[in-house]
PDB file of C-alpha atoms in Angstrom:
ATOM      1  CA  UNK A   1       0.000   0.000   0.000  1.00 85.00           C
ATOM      2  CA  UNK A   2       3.006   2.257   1.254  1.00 84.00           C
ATOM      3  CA  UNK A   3       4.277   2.012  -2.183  1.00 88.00           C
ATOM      4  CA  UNK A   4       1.200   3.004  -3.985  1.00 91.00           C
ATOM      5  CA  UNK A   5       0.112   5.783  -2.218  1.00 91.00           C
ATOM      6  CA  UNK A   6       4.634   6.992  -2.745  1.00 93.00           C
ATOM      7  CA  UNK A   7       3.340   7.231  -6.681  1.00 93.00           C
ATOM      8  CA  UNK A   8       0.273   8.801  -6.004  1.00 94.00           C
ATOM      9  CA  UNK A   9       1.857  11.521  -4.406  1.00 94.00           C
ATOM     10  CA  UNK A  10       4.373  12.078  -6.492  1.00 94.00           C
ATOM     11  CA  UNK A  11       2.170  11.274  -9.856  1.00 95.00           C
ATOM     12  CA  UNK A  12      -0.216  14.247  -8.449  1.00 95.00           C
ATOM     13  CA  UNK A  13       2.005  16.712  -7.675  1.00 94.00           C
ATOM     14  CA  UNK A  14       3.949  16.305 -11.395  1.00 96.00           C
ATOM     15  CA  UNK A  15       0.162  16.276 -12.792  1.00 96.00           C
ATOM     16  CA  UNK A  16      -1.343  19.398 -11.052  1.00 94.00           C
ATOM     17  CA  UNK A  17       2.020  21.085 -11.829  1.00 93.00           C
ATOM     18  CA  UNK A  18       1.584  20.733 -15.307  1.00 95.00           C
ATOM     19  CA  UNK A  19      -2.053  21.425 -15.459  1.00 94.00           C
ATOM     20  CA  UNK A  20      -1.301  24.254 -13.577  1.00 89.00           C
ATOM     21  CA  UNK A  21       0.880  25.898 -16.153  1.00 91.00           C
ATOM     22  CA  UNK A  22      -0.735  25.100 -18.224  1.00 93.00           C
ATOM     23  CA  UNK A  23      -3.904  26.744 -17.293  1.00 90.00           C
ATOM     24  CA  UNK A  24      -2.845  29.848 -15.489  1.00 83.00           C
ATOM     25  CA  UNK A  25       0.057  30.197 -17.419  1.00 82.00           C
ATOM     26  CA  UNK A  26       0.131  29.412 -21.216  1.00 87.00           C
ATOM     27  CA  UNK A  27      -3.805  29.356 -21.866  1.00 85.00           C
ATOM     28  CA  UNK A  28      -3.825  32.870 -20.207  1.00 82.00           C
ATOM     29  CA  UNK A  29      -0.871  34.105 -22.291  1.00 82.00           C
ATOM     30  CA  UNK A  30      -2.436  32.691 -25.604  1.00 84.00           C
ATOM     31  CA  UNK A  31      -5.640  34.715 -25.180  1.00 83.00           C
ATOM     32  CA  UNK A  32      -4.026  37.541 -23.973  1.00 80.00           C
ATOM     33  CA  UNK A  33      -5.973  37.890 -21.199  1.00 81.00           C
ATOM     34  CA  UNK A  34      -3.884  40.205 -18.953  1.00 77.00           C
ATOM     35  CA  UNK A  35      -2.366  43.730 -20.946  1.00 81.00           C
ATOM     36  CA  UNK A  36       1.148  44.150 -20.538  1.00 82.00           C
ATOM     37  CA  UNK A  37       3.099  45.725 -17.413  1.00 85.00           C
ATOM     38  CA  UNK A  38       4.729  44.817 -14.128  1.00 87.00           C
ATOM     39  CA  UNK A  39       1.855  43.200 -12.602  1.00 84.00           C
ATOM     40  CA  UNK A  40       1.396  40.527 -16.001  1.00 81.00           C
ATOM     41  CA  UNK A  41       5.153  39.900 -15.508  1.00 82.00           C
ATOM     42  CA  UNK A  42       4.841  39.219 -11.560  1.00 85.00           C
ATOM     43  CA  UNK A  43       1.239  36.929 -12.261  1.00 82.00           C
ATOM     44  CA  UNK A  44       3.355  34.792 -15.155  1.00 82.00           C
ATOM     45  CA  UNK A  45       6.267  34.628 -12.855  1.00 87.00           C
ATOM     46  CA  UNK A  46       4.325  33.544  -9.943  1.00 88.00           C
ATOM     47  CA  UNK A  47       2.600  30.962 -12.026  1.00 87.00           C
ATOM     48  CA  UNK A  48       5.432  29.424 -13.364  1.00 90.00           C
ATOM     49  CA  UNK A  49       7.761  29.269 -10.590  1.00 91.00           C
ATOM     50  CA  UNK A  50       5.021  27.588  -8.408  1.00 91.00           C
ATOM     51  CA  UNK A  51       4.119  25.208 -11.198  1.00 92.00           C
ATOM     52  CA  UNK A  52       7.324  24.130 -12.410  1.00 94.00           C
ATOM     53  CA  UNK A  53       8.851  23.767  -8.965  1.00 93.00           C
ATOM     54  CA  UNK A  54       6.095  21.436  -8.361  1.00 94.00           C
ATOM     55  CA  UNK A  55       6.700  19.205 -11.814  1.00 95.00           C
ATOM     56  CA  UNK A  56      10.538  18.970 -11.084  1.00 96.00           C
ATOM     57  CA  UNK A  57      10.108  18.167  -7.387  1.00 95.00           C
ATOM     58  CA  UNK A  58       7.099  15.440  -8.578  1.00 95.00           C
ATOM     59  CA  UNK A  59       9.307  14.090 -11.674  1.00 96.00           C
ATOM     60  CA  UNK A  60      12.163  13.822  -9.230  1.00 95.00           C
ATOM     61  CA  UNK A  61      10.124  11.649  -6.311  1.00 93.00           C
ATOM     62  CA  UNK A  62       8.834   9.848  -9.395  1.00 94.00           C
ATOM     63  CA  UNK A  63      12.257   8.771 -10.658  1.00 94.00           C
ATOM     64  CA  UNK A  64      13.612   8.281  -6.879  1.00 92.00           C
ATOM     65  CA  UNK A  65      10.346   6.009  -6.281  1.00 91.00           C
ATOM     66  CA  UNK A  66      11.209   4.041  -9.255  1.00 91.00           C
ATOM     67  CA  UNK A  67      14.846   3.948  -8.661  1.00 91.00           C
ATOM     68  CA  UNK A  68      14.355   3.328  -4.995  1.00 87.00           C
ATOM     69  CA  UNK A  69      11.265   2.937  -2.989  1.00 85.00           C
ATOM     70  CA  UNK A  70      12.592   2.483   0.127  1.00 85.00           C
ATOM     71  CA  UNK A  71      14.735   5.991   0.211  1.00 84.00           C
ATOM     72  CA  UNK A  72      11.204   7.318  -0.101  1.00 83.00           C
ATOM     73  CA  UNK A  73       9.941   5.603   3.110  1.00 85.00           C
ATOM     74  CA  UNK A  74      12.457   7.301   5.258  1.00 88.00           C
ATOM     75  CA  UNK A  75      12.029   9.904   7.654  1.00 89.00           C
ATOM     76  CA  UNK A  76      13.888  12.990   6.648  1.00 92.00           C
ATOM     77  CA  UNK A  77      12.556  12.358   3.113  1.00 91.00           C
ATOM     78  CA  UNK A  78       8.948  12.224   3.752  1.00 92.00           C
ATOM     79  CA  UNK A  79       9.518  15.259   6.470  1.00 94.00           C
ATOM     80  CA  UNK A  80      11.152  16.961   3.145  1.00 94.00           C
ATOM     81  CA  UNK A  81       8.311  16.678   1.202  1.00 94.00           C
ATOM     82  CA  UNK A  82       5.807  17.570   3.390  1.00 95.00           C
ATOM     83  CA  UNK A  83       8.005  20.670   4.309  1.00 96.00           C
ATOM     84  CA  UNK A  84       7.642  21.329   0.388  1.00 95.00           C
ATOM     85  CA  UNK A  85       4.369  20.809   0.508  1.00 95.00           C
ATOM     86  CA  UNK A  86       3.234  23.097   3.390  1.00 96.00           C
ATOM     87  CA  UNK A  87       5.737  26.198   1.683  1.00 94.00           C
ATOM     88  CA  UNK A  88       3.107  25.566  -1.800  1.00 93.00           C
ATOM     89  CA  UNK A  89       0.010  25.823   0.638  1.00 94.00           C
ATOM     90  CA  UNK A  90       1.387  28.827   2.069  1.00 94.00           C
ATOM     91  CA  UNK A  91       2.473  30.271  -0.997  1.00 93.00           C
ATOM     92  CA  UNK A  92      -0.805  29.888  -2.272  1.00 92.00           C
ATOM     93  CA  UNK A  93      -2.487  31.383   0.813  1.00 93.00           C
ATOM     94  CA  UNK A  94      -0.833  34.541   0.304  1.00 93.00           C
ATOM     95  CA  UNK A  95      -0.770  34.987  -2.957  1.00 90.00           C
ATOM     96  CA  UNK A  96      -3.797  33.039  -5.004  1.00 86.00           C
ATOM     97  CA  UNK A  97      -6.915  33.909  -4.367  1.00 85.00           C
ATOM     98  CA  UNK A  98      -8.556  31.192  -6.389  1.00 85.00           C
ATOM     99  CA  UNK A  99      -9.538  27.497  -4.646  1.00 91.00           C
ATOM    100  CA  UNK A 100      -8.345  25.074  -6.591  1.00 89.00           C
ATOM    101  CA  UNK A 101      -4.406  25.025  -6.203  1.00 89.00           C
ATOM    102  CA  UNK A 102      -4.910  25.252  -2.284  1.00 94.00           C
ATOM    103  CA  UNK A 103      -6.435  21.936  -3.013  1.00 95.00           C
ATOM    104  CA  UNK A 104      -4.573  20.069  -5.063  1.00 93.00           C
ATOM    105  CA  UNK A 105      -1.329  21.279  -3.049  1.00 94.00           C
ATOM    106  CA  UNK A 106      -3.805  19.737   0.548  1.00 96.00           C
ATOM    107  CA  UNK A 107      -4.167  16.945  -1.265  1.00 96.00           C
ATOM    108  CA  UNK A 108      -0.719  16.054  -1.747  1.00 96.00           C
ATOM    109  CA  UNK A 109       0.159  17.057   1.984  1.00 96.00           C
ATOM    110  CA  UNK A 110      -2.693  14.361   2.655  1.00 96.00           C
ATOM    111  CA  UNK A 111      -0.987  11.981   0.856  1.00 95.00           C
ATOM    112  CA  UNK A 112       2.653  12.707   1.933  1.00 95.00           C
ATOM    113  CA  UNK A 113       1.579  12.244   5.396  1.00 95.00           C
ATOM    114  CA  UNK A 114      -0.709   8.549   4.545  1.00 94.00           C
ATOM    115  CA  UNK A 115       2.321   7.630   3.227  1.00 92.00           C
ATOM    116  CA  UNK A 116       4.278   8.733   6.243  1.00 92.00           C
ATOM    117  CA  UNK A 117       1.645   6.144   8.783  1.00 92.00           C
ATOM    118  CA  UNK A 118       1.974   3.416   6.190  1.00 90.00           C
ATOM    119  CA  UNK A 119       5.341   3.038   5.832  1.00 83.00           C
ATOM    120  CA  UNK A 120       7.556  -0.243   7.496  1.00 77.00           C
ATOM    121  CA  UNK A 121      10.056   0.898   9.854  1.00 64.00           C
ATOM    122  CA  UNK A 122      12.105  -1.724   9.911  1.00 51.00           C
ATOM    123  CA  UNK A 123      12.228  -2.960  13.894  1.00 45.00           C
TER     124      UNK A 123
END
């Protein structure tokens, strides 16, 4: 189970990254929706900061978990992750005002920490 819900994670977070850009970043710039100035330059920046940094930091638990599952089961890791996790949520608590990144960045912090109470410690 442990292992499953290590993918999930991961798997999410690289999804909802992309979609994120995606979204909020290329859609947006392809029909123009915000004029040019400092603010469009700060919104695009924002967007794809917070979205990429989530893809590379998925892709890489994604390649870890498939190079080695049990690295991902350890302590500092997992505490990592979820310390990743929680600087997203905040990040989007400041500065989003919109719902739905607050959620997908909760639901990885869900699954972070399931994976955290169903991993084998090894006694």
């Amino acid at each position: 189970m442990h292992k499953y819900i290590i993918y999930t994670a991961y798997g999410w977070l690289t999804l909802t990254g992309i979609l994120h850009f995606c979204v909020d970043v290329i859609s947006q710039h392809l029909r123009g929706k915000h004029a040019p100035g400092i603010e469009t330059t700060l919104y695009y920046g924002l967007h794809s900061a917070f979205a990429l940094g989530q893809t590379v930091f998925g892709v890489l638990g994604l390649l870890l978990a498939w190079r080695s599952i049990n690295t991902l089961s350890e302590t500092p890791i997992l505490l990592l992750s979820l310390a990743a996790g929680l600087g997203w949520l905040t990040i989007t608590y400041l500065f989003m005002s919109y719902w739905e990144p607050k959620l997908n960045v909760s639901i990885f912090c869900l699954l972070i920490i399931a994976a955290f109470v169903t991993r084998e410690t090894g006694v």
